[in-house]
Amino acid sequence: MAGPRLEPELARQLFFEGAAVVVLGVPEGTEFGIDYSTWAVGPRFRGVKMIPPGVHFLHCSAGRAGGGRETGPRTGFFLSLQRREVRVLRWDAASEAVGLAPRATGEAEAFRENLQEMDQFLGPYPYETLKKWVSLTSFISEAAMKKLQPESGQICAFSEVLPVVAGRLTRDRAEQRLPPFGAACQSYAEGMARLPQMKPKAGTEIRFTELPKQMYPDGATPEEITRHSMDLSYALEKVIDQQYASQPLDLLAELQFAFICFLIGNVYDAFEHWKRLLNILCRSEDAIGKYQDLYINLISVLYHQLSEIPADFFVDIVSQDNFLTSTLQVFFSCTCSAAVDGTLRKKAEKFKAHLTKKFKWDFEAEPDDCAPVVVELPEGVQVD
């Protein structure tokens, strides 16, 4: 866990004033990380020291038996640490992850008193990546962290799932009118249909806001359905009213939380949520004028997020459905118009120029949203 050398006096100050996370029993060869940095654990590892106060993400991947570079799926969790706090955790061999069970009363204080003796076993926080971490989590407060993280506290790259209904026994399958296990499949579709329906284990899901599937109000006319399908302001207002009425900027905390869970936690579902939430934000033309502060800060959030994604990552996205370029194209068509507040418009124009130069994206072509939009009408609604 070697990093840039700090001046002795500064290192001493950070040691006594910073937080520490003591992690006992981590097997050698485990991949362990905090925030944006990751290391392979050696035999003397007992945790991390000199951690700045605030929200952090600890993550690990168990090493494979017999050594080698392969590791298991990543598991992580967010922590909010105070100045001079010592948090004591222990490796859970059964789950191959750091356990979050409460430790014995007084244990943390005992480690705090003997922290200098633990110094040689604690790796220093990687201050060379702190600026990047702060930029990616600037809106994630302790309250937002507690609201969004799973009830279990653990964020897993592969969620633990359970069958929706029992199906292990022959009588269970008979009750569900499913063929017995030994029956041969007649087609691929039949084989897929036989697979049990699965759901995440209770308490393991990231508690993201449930985004609306219907983008228009009940009873909307065909004209209104078309309008709300092009301008998603109604859907955005619904999300804000239900979850973020007191502070719309907290919506950006969820966008950052989802991005961290994907980028560092390797949670693909978090990436899908990030895309859906970004799509609603970028396609809400009417809301841009109402929530200018939200959109000014959204540009800053996206600037830092897109700076951390490798350029070739977007090649697959562009070749599949052109999600990011088409979404931002609509966003820039809304924010770069003369009707928008000057501060927001100038920031959007600078961001657009930055992305054009970095990724060679063309935002000047006519957006797909200018083409006719086919919308699905509710049952019973007819167009004259």
CSV table of N, CA and C in Angstrom, one decimal, residues 77-236:
chain,number,residue,atom,x,y,z
A,77,PHE,N,-19.0,-1.7,1.0
A,77,PHE,CA,-19.9,-1.0,1.9
A,77,PHE,C,-19.5,0.4,2.1
A,78,PHE,N,-20.4,1.3,2.3
A,78,PHE,CA,-20.1,2.7,2.6
A,78,PHE,C,-20.0,2.9,4.1
A,79,LEU,N,-19.1,3.7,4.5
A,79,LEU,CA,-18.9,4.1,5.9
A,79,LEU,C,-18.8,5.6,6.0
A,80,SER,N,-19.4,6.2,7.0
A,80,SER,CA,-19.2,7.6,7.3
A,80,SER,C,-18.4,7.7,8.5
A,81,LEU,N,-17.2,8.3,8.4
A,81,LEU,CA,-16.2,8.3,9.5
A,81,LEU,C,-16.0,9.7,10.0
A,82,GLN,N,-15.9,9.8,11.3
A,82,GLN,CA,-15.6,11.1,12.0
A,82,GLN,C,-14.1,11.3,12.2
A,83,ARG,N,-13.7,12.5,12.5
A,83,ARG,CA,-12.4,12.8,12.9
A,83,ARG,C,-11.9,12.0,14.1
A,84,ARG,N,-10.8,11.3,14.0
A,84,ARG,CA,-10.2,10.5,15.1
A,84,ARG,C,-11.0,9.2,15.4
A,85,GLU,N,-12.0,8.9,14.6
A,85,GLU,CA,-12.7,7.7,14.9
A,85,GLU,C,-12.0,6.4,14.5
A,86,VAL,N,-12.1,5.4,15.3
A,86,VAL,CA,-11.6,4.1,15.0
A,86,VAL,C,-12.7,3.1,14.8
A,87,ARG,N,-12.8,2.5,13.6
A,87,ARG,CA,-13.9,1.5,13.4
A,87,ARG,C,-13.2,0.1,13.3
A,88,VAL,N,-13.7,-0.8,14.1
A,88,VAL,CA,-13.1,-2.2,14.1
A,88,VAL,C,-14.0,-3.2,13.4
A,89,LEU,N,-13.5,-3.9,12.4
A,89,LEU,CA,-14.2,-4.8,11.6
A,89,LEU,C,-13.5,-6.1,11.6
A,90,ARG,N,-14.1,-7.2,11.2
A,90,ARG,CA,-13.5,-8.5,11.2
A,90,ARG,C,-13.9,-9.3,9.9
A,91,TRP,N,-13.0,-10.0,9.3
A,91,TRP,CA,-13.2,-10.8,8.1
A,91,TRP,C,-14.2,-11.9,8.4
A,92,ASP,N,-15.2,-12.1,7.6
A,92,ASP,CA,-16.1,-13.2,7.8
A,92,ASP,C,-15.8,-14.3,6.7
A,93,ALA,N,-15.2,-15.4,7.2
A,93,ALA,CA,-14.8,-16.4,6.3
A,93,ALA,C,-15.9,-17.1,5.5
A,94,ALA,N,-17.1,-17.2,6.2
A,94,ALA,CA,-18.3,-17.8,5.5
A,94,ALA,C,-18.7,-17.1,4.3
A,95,SER,N,-18.8,-15.7,4.4
A,95,SER,CA,-19.2,-14.9,3.2
A,95,SER,C,-18.1,-14.4,2.4
A,96,GLU,N,-16.8,-14.7,2.8
A,96,GLU,CA,-15.6,-14.2,2.1
A,96,GLU,C,-15.7,-12.7,1.9
A,97,ALA,N,-16.0,-12.0,3.0
A,97,ALA,CA,-16.2,-10.5,2.9
A,97,ALA,C,-15.9,-10.0,4.3
A,98,VAL,N,-15.8,-8.7,4.4
A,98,VAL,CA,-15.6,-8.0,5.7
A,98,VAL,C,-17.0,-8.0,6.4
A,99,GLY,N,-17.1,-8.5,7.6
A,99,GLY,CA,-18.3,-8.5,8.3
A,99,GLY,C,-18.7,-7.2,8.9
A,100,LEU,N,-20.0,-6.9,9.0
A,100,LEU,CA,-20.4,-5.6,9.6
A,100,LEU,C,-21.1,-5.7,10.9
A,101,ALA,N,-21.0,-6.9,11.5
A,101,ALA,CA,-21.6,-7.1,12.8
A,101,ALA,C,-21.0,-6.2,13.8
A,102,PRO,N,-21.8,-5.6,14.8
A,102,PRO,CA,-21.3,-4.7,15.8
A,102,PRO,C,-20.2,-5.4,16.6
A,103,ARG,N,-19.2,-4.7,17.0
A,103,ARG,CA,-18.1,-5.2,17.8
A,103,ARG,C,-18.4,-5.0,19.3
A,104,ALA,N,-17.6,-5.7,20.1
A,104,ALA,CA,-17.8,-5.6,21.5
A,104,ALA,C,-17.6,-4.1,22.0
A,105,THR,N,-18.4,-3.8,23.0
A,105,THR,CA,-18.3,-2.4,23.6
A,105,THR,C,-16.9,-2.1,24.1
A,106,GLY,N,-16.3,-1.0,23.7
A,106,GLY,CA,-15.0,-0.6,24.2
A,106,GLY,C,-13.8,-1.1,23.3
A,107,GLU,N,-14.1,-2.0,22.4
A,107,GLU,CA,-13.0,-2.5,21.5
A,107,GLU,C,-12.4,-1.4,20.7
A,108,ALA,N,-13.3,-0.5,20.1
A,108,ALA,CA,-12.7,0.6,19.3
A,108,ALA,C,-11.9,1.5,20.1
A,109,GLU,N,-12.3,1.8,21.3
A,109,GLU,CA,-11.6,2.7,22.2
A,109,GLU,C,-10.2,2.1,22.5
A,110,ALA,N,-10.2,0.8,22.8
A,110,ALA,CA,-8.9,0.1,23.1
A,110,ALA,C,-8.0,0.2,21.9
A,111,PHE,N,-8.5,0.0,20.7
A,111,PHE,CA,-7.6,0.2,19.6
A,111,PHE,C,-7.1,1.6,19.4
A,112,ARG,N,-8.0,2.6,19.7
A,112,ARG,CA,-7.6,4.0,19.6
A,112,ARG,C,-6.4,4.3,20.6
A,113,GLU,N,-6.5,3.7,21.8
A,113,GLU,CA,-5.4,4.0,22.8
A,113,GLU,C,-4.1,3.3,22.4
A,114,ASN,N,-4.2,2.2,21.6
A,114,ASN,CA,-3.0,1.5,21.2
A,114,ASN,C,-2.7,1.7,19.7
A,115,LEU,N,-3.2,2.8,19.1
A,115,LEU,CA,-3.1,2.9,17.7
A,115,LEU,C,-1.6,3.0,17.2
A,116,GLN,N,-0.7,3.6,18.0
A,116,GLN,CA,0.7,3.7,17.6
A,116,GLN,C,1.3,2.4,17.5
A,117,GLU,N,0.9,1.4,18.4
A,117,GLU,CA,1.4,0.1,18.3
A,117,GLU,C,0.9,-0.7,17.0
A,118,MET,N,-0.2,-0.2,16.5
A,118,MET,CA,-0.8,-0.8,15.3
A,118,MET,C,-0.3,-0.2,14.1
A,119,ASP,N,0.4,0.9,14.2
A,119,ASP,CA,0.8,1.7,13.1
A,119,ASP,C,1.5,0.9,11.9
A,120,GLN,N,2.4,0.0,12.3
A,120,GLN,CA,3.1,-0.7,11.3
A,120,GLN,C,2.3,-1.7,10.5
A,121,PHE,N,1.0,-2.0,11.1
A,121,PHE,CA,0.1,-2.9,10.4
A,121,PHE,C,-1.0,-2.2,9.6
A,122,LEU,N,-1.0,-0.9,9.6
A,122,LEU,CA,-2.0,-0.1,9.0
A,122,LEU,C,-1.5,0.6,7.7
A,123,GLY,N,-2.1,0.4,6.6
A,123,GLY,CA,-1.7,1.1,5.4
A,123,GLY,C,-2.2,2.5,5.4
A,124,PRO,N,-1.5,3.5,4.9
A,124,PRO,CA,-1.9,4.9,4.9
A,124,PRO,C,-3.0,5.1,3.8
A,125,TYR,N,-4.0,6.0,4.1
A,125,TYR,CA,-5.0,6.3,3.1
A,125,TYR,C,-4.3,6.9,1.9
A,126,PRO,N,-4.8,6.6,0.7
A,126,PRO,CA,-4.2,7.1,-0.6
A,126,PRO,C,-4.6,8.5,-0.9
A,127,TYR,N,-3.9,9.5,-0.3
A,127,TYR,CA,-4.2,10.9,-0.5
A,127,TYR,C,-4.1,11.3,-2.0
A,128,GLU,N,-3.3,10.6,-2.8
A,128,GLU,CA,-3.2,11.0,-4.2
A,128,GLU,C,-4.5,10.8,-4.9
A,129,THR,N,-5.4,10.1,-4.4
A,129,THR,CA,-6.7,9.9,-5.1
A,129,THR,C,-7.9,10.6,-4.4
A,130,LEU,N,-7.6,11.3,-3.3
A,130,LEU,CA,-8.6,11.9,-2.5
A,130,LEU,C,-9.4,13.0,-3.3
A,131,LYS,N,-8.7,13.8,-4.1
A,131,LYS,CA,-9.4,14.8,-4.8
A,131,LYS,C,-10.4,14.2,-5.8
A,132,LYS,N,-10.0,13.1,-6.4
A,132,LYS,CA,-10.9,12.4,-7.4
A,132,LYS,C,-12.1,11.8,-6.6
A,133,TRP,N,-11.9,11.2,-5.5
A,133,TRP,CA,-13.0,10.6,-4.7
A,133,TRP,C,-14.0,11.7,-4.2
A,134,VAL,N,-13.5,12.8,-3.8
A,134,VAL,CA,-14.3,13.9,-3.3
A,134,VAL,C,-15.2,14.4,-4.5
A,135,SER,N,-14.6,14.5,-5.6
A,135,SER,CA,-15.3,15.0,-6.8
A,135,SER,C,-16.4,14.1,-7.2
A,136,LEU,N,-16.2,12.8,-7.0
A,136,LEU,CA,-17.2,11.8,-7.4
A,136,LEU,C,-18.3,11.6,-6.4
A,137,THR,N,-18.1,12.1,-5.1
A,137,THR,CA,-19.1,11.9,-4.0
A,137,THR,C,-19.5,13.2,-3.4
A,138,SER,N,-19.4,14.3,-4.1
A,138,SER,CA,-19.6,15.6,-3.4
A,138,SER,C,-21.0,15.8,-2.9
A,139,PHE,N,-22.0,15.1,-3.3
A,139,PHE,CA,-23.4,15.2,-2.9
A,139,PHE,C,-23.8,14.1,-1.9
A,140,ILE,N,-22.9,13.1,-1.7
A,140,ILE,CA,-23.3,11.9,-0.9
A,140,ILE,C,-23.1,12.2,0.6
A,141,SER,N,-24.1,12.6,1.3
A,141,SER,CA,-24.0,12.8,2.7
A,141,SER,C,-24.2,11.5,3.5
A,142,GLU,N,-24.0,11.6,4.8
A,142,GLU,CA,-24.2,10.4,5.6
A,142,GLU,C,-25.7,10.0,5.5
A,143,ALA,N,-26.6,11.0,5.5
A,143,ALA,CA,-28.0,10.7,5.4
A,143,ALA,C,-28.4,10.0,4.1
A,144,ALA,N,-27.8,10.5,3.0
A,144,ALA,CA,-28.0,9.9,1.7
A,144,ALA,C,-27.5,8.5,1.6
A,145,MET,N,-26.3,8.3,2.2
A,145,MET,CA,-25.7,7.0,2.2
A,145,MET,C,-26.6,6.0,3.0
A,146,LYS,N,-27.1,6.4,4.1
A,146,LYS,CA,-28.0,5.5,4.9
A,146,LYS,C,-29.3,5.2,4.2
A,147,LYS,N,-29.8,6.2,3.5
A,147,LYS,CA,-31.1,6.0,2.8
A,147,LYS,C,-30.9,5.1,1.6
A,148,LEU,N,-29.8,5.1,0.9
A,148,LEU,CA,-29.7,4.3,-0.3
A,148,LEU,C,-29.0,2.9,-0.2
A,149,GLN,N,-28.2,2.7,0.8
A,149,GLN,CA,-27.5,1.5,0.9
A,149,GLN,C,-28.4,0.4,1.3
A,150,PRO,N,-28.1,-0.9,1.0
A,150,PRO,CA,-29.0,-2.0,1.4
A,150,PRO,C,-29.2,-2.1,2.9
A,151,GLU,N,-30.2,-2.7,3.4
A,151,GLU,CA,-30.4,-2.9,4.8
A,151,GLU,C,-29.3,-3.7,5.4
A,152,SER,N,-28.7,-4.6,4.6
A,152,SER,CA,-27.6,-5.4,5.1
A,152,SER,C,-26.3,-4.6,5.2
A,153,GLY,N,-26.3,-3.5,4.5
A,153,GLY,CA,-25.1,-2.7,4.5
A,153,GLY,C,-24.1,-3.1,3.4
A,154,GLN,N,-24.2,-4.4,2.9
A,154,GLN,CA,-23.3,-4.9,1.9
A,154,GLN,C,-23.8,-4.7,0.5
A,155,ILE,N,-22.9,-4.2,-0.3
A,155,ILE,CA,-23.2,-4.0,-1.8
A,155,ILE,C,-22.4,-5.0,-2.5
A,156,CYS,N,-23.0,-6.0,-3.2
A,156,CYS,CA,-22.4,-7.1,-3.8
A,156,CYS,C,-22.5,-7.0,-5.4
A,157,ALA,N,-21.4,-7.3,-6.0
A,157,ALA,CA,-21.4,-7.3,-7.5
A,157,ALA,C,-22.4,-8.3,-8.0
A,158,PHE,N,-22.6,-9.4,-7.4
A,158,PHE,CA,-23.6,-10.4,-7.8
A,158,PHE,C,-24.6,-10.5,-6.6
A,159,SER,N,-25.8,-10.1,-6.8
A,159,SER,CA,-26.8,-10.1,-5.7
A,159,SER,C,-27.1,-11.6,-5.4
A,160,GLU,N,-27.4,-11.8,-4.1
A,160,GLU,CA,-27.9,-13.1,-3.6
A,160,GLU,C,-29.4,-13.1,-3.9
A,161,VAL,N,-29.8,-14.2,-4.7
A,161,VAL,CA,-31.2,-14.3,-5.1
A,161,VAL,C,-31.8,-15.5,-4.6
A,162,LEU,N,-33.2,-15.5,-4.5
A,162,LEU,CA,-33.9,-16.6,-4.0
A,162,LEU,C,-35.1,-16.8,-5.0
A,163,PRO,N,-35.6,-18.1,-5.1
A,163,PRO,CA,-36.8,-18.3,-5.9
A,163,PRO,C,-38.0,-17.6,-5.4
A,164,VAL,N,-38.8,-17.1,-6.3
A,164,VAL,CA,-40.1,-16.4,-5.9
A,164,VAL,C,-41.0,-17.4,-5.2
A,165,VAL,N,-41.1,-18.6,-5.8
A,165,VAL,CA,-41.9,-19.6,-5.2
A,165,VAL,C,-41.1,-20.9,-5.0
A,166,ALA,N,-41.4,-21.7,-4.1
A,166,ALA,CA,-40.7,-23.0,-3.9
A,166,ALA,C,-40.8,-23.9,-5.1
A,167,GLY,N,-39.7,-24.6,-5.4
A,167,GLY,CA,-39.7,-25.5,-6.6
A,167,GLY,C,-38.7,-26.6,-6.5
A,168,ARG,N,-38.2,-26.9,-5.3
A,168,ARG,CA,-37.2,-27.9,-5.2
A,168,ARG,C,-37.8,-29.3,-5.2
A,169,LEU,N,-39.1,-29.4,-4.7
A,169,LEU,CA,-39.7,-30.7,-4.5
A,169,LEU,C,-40.6,-31.0,-5.7
A,170,THR,N,-40.8,-32.3,-6.0
A,170,THR,CA,-41.7,-32.7,-7.1
A,170,THR,C,-43.1,-32.1,-6.9
A,171,ARG,N,-43.6,-32.2,-5.6
A,171,ARG,CA,-45.0,-31.6,-5.4
A,171,ARG,C,-45.1,-30.1,-5.7
A,172,ASP,N,-44.0,-29.4,-5.4
A,172,ASP,CA,-44.0,-28.0,-5.7
A,172,ASP,C,-44.1,-27.7,-7.2
A,173,ARG,N,-43.4,-28.5,-8.0
A,173,ARG,CA,-43.5,-28.3,-9.4
A,173,ARG,C,-44.8,-28.7,-9.9
A,174,ALA,N,-45.4,-29.7,-9.4
A,174,ALA,CA,-46.7,-30.2,-9.8
A,174,ALA,C,-47.8,-29.1,-9.5
A,175,GLU,N,-47.7,-28.5,-8.4
A,175,GLU,CA,-48.6,-27.4,-8.0
A,175,GLU,C,-48.5,-26.2,-9.0
A,176,GLN,N,-47.3,-26.0,-9.5
A,176,GLN,CA,-47.1,-24.9,-10.4
A,176,GLN,C,-47.2,-25.3,-11.9
A,177,ARG,N,-47.7,-26.5,-12.1
A,177,ARG,CA,-47.9,-27.1,-13.4
A,177,ARG,C,-46.6,-27.0,-14.2
A,178,LEU,N,-45.5,-27.3,-13.5
A,178,LEU,CA,-44.2,-27.4,-14.2
A,178,LEU,C,-43.8,-28.9,-14.4
A,179,PRO,N,-43.2,-29.3,-15.5
A,179,PRO,CA,-42.8,-30.7,-15.7
A,179,PRO,C,-41.7,-31.1,-14.7
A,180,PRO,N,-41.6,-32.4,-14.4
A,180,PRO,CA,-40.6,-32.9,-13.4
A,180,PRO,C,-39.2,-32.6,-13.9
A,181,PHE,N,-38.3,-32.6,-13.0
A,181,PHE,CA,-36.9,-32.3,-13.3
A,181,PHE,C,-36.3,-33.2,-14.5
A,182,GLY,N,-36.7,-34.4,-14.5
A,182,GLY,CA,-36.1,-35.4,-15.5
A,182,GLY,C,-36.7,-35.2,-16.9
A,183,ALA,N,-37.8,-34.5,-17.1
A,183,ALA,CA,-38.4,-34.4,-18.4
A,183,ALA,C,-37.5,-33.6,-19.3
A,184,ALA,N,-37.4,-34.1,-20.6
A,184,ALA,CA,-36.6,-33.5,-21.6
A,184,ALA,C,-37.3,-32.2,-22.1
A,185,CYS,N,-36.5,-31.2,-22.4
A,185,CYS,CA,-37.0,-30.0,-23.0
A,185,CYS,C,-37.2,-30.2,-24.5
A,186,GLN,N,-38.3,-29.7,-25.0
A,186,GLN,CA,-38.6,-29.8,-26.5
A,186,GLN,C,-38.1,-28.6,-27.3
A,187,SER,N,-37.7,-27.5,-26.6
A,187,SER,CA,-37.3,-26.3,-27.3
A,187,SER,C,-36.5,-25.4,-26.3
A,188,TYR,N,-35.8,-24.4,-26.8
A,188,TYR,CA,-35.1,-23.5,-26.0
A,188,TYR,C,-36.0,-22.7,-25.2
A,189,ALA,N,-37.1,-22.2,-25.8
A,189,ALA,CA,-38.1,-21.4,-25.1
A,189,ALA,C,-38.7,-22.2,-24.0
A,190,GLU,N,-39.0,-23.5,-24.1
A,190,GLU,CA,-39.5,-24.3,-23.0
A,190,GLU,C,-38.5,-24.4,-21.9
A,191,GLY,N,-37.2,-24.5,-22.3
A,191,GLY,CA,-36.2,-24.6,-21.3
A,191,GLY,C,-36.1,-23.3,-20.5
A,192,MET,N,-36.2,-22.2,-21.1
A,192,MET,CA,-36.2,-20.9,-20.4
A,192,MET,C,-37.4,-20.7,-19.5
A,193,ALA,N,-38.5,-21.2,-20.0
A,193,ALA,CA,-39.8,-21.1,-19.2
A,193,ALA,C,-39.7,-21.9,-18.0
A,194,ARG,N,-38.9,-23.0,-18.0
A,194,ARG,CA,-38.8,-23.9,-16.8
A,194,ARG,C,-37.9,-23.3,-15.7
A,195,LEU,N,-37.1,-22.3,-16.1
A,195,LEU,CA,-36.2,-21.7,-15.1
A,195,LEU,C,-37.0,-21.0,-14.0
A,196,PRO,N,-36.7,-21.1,-12.7
A,196,PRO,CA,-37.5,-20.5,-11.7
A,196,PRO,C,-37.3,-19.0,-11.7
A,197,GLN,N,-38.4,-18.3,-11.4
A,197,GLN,CA,-38.3,-16.8,-11.2
A,197,GLN,C,-37.6,-16.5,-9.9
A,198,MET,N,-36.6,-15.6,-10.0
A,198,MET,CA,-35.8,-15.3,-8.9
A,198,MET,C,-36.0,-13.8,-8.4
A,199,LYS,N,-35.7,-13.6,-7.2
A,199,LYS,CA,-35.8,-12.2,-6.6
A,199,LYS,C,-34.7,-12.0,-5.7
A,200,PRO,N,-34.2,-10.8,-5.5
A,200,PRO,CA,-33.1,-10.5,-4.6
A,200,PRO,C,-33.5,-10.9,-3.1
A,201,LYS,N,-32.5,-11.4,-2.4
A,201,LYS,CA,-32.8,-11.8,-1.0
A,201,LYS,C,-33.1,-10.5,-0.2
A,202,ALA,N,-34.1,-10.6,0.6
A,202,ALA,CA,-34.6,-9.4,1.4
A,202,ALA,C,-33.4,-8.7,2.1
A,203,GLY,N,-33.3,-7.4,2.0
A,203,GLY,CA,-32.3,-6.7,2.7
A,203,GLY,C,-31.0,-6.5,1.9
A,204,THR,N,-30.9,-7.1,0.7
A,204,THR,CA,-29.6,-7.0,0.0
A,204,THR,C,-29.7,-6.0,-1.2
A,205,GLU,N,-30.9,-5.5,-1.5
A,205,GLU,CA,-31.1,-4.6,-2.6
A,205,GLU,C,-30.6,-3.2,-2.3
A,206,ILE,N,-29.9,-2.5,-3.2
A,206,ILE,CA,-29.7,-1.1,-3.0
A,206,ILE,C,-31.0,-0.4,-3.1
A,207,ARG,N,-31.3,0.5,-2.2
A,207,ARG,CA,-32.6,1.2,-2.1
A,207,ARG,C,-32.7,2.4,-3.0
A,208,PHE,N,-32.6,2.2,-4.3
A,208,PHE,CA,-32.7,3.3,-5.3
A,208,PHE,C,-34.2,3.7,-5.3
A,209,THR,N,-34.4,5.0,-5.7
A,209,THR,CA,-35.8,5.4,-6.0
A,209,THR,C,-36.4,4.6,-7.1
A,210,GLU,N,-37.6,4.2,-6.9
A,210,GLU,CA,-38.3,3.5,-8.0
A,210,GLU,C,-38.8,4.6,-9.0
A,211,LEU,N,-38.1,4.5,-10.2
A,211,LEU,CA,-38.4,5.5,-11.3
A,211,LEU,C,-39.7,5.1,-12.0
A,212,PRO,N,-40.5,6.1,-12.3
A,212,PRO,CA,-41.8,5.9,-13.0
A,212,PRO,C,-41.7,5.1,-14.3
A,213,LYS,N,-42.5,4.1,-14.5
A,213,LYS,CA,-42.6,3.4,-15.8
A,213,LYS,C,-43.5,4.2,-16.7
A,214,GLN,N,-44.5,4.8,-16.2
A,214,GLN,CA,-45.5,5.6,-17.0
A,214,GLN,C,-45.1,7.1,-16.9
A,215,MET,N,-44.8,7.6,-18.0
A,215,MET,CA,-44.2,9.0,-18.1
A,215,MET,C,-45.3,10.1,-18.2
A,216,TYR,N,-46.6,9.7,-18.1
A,216,TYR,CA,-47.6,10.7,-18.2
A,216,TYR,C,-48.7,10.4,-17.2
A,217,PRO,N,-49.5,11.4,-16.8
A,217,PRO,CA,-50.5,11.2,-15.8
A,217,PRO,C,-51.7,10.4,-16.2
A,218,ASP,N,-52.3,9.7,-15.3
A,218,ASP,CA,-53.5,9.0,-15.6
A,218,ASP,C,-54.6,9.9,-16.3
A,219,GLY,N,-55.2,9.3,-17.3
A,219,GLY,CA,-56.3,10.1,-17.9
A,219,GLY,C,-55.8,11.0,-19.0
A,220,ALA,N,-54.5,11.0,-19.3
A,220,ALA,CA,-53.9,11.9,-20.3
A,220,ALA,C,-54.5,11.6,-21.7
A,221,THR,N,-54.6,12.7,-22.5
A,221,THR,CA,-55.1,12.5,-23.8
A,221,THR,C,-53.9,12.1,-24.7
A,222,PRO,N,-54.2,11.6,-25.9
A,222,PRO,CA,-53.1,11.2,-26.8
A,222,PRO,C,-52.1,12.3,-27.0
A,223,GLU,N,-52.6,13.5,-27.2
A,223,GLU,CA,-51.6,14.6,-27.4
A,223,GLU,C,-50.7,14.8,-26.1
A,224,GLU,N,-51.3,14.7,-24.9
A,224,GLU,CA,-50.5,14.8,-23.7
A,224,GLU,C,-49.6,13.7,-23.5
A,225,ILE,N,-50.0,12.5,-23.9
A,225,ILE,CA,-49.1,11.3,-23.8
A,225,ILE,C,-47.8,11.5,-24.7
A,226,THR,N,-48.1,12.0,-25.9
A,226,THR,CA,-47.0,12.3,-26.8
A,226,THR,C,-46.0,13.4,-26.3
A,227,ARG,N,-46.6,14.4,-25.7
A,227,ARG,CA,-45.8,15.5,-25.1
A,227,ARG,C,-45.0,15.0,-24.0
A,228,HIS,N,-45.6,14.3,-23.1
A,228,HIS,CA,-44.9,13.8,-21.9
A,228,HIS,C,-43.9,12.7,-22.2
A,229,SER,N,-44.0,12.0,-23.4
A,229,SER,CA,-43.1,11.0,-23.8
A,229,SER,C,-41.8,11.7,-24.4
A,230,MET,N,-42.0,12.9,-24.9
A,230,MET,CA,-40.8,13.7,-25.4
A,230,MET,C,-40.1,14.5,-24.4
A,231,ASP,N,-40.9,15.1,-23.5
A,231,ASP,CA,-40.4,16.0,-22.4
A,231,ASP,C,-40.8,15.2,-21.1
A,232,LEU,N,-39.8,14.7,-20.4
A,232,LEU,CA,-40.0,13.9,-19.2
A,232,LEU,C,-40.1,14.6,-17.9
A,233,SER,N,-40.5,15.9,-18.0
A,233,SER,CA,-40.5,16.7,-16.8
A,233,SER,C,-41.6,16.2,-15.8
A,234,TYR,N,-42.7,15.7,-16.3
A,234,TYR,CA,-43.7,15.1,-15.4
A,234,TYR,C,-43.1,14.0,-14.6
A,235,ALA,N,-42.3,13.1,-15.3
A,235,ALA,CA,-41.7,12.0,-14.5
A,235,ALA,C,-40.7,12.5,-13.5
A,236,LEU,N,-39.9,13.5,-13.9
A,236,LEU,CA,-38.9,14.1,-13.0
A,236,LEU,C,-39.6,14.7,-11.8
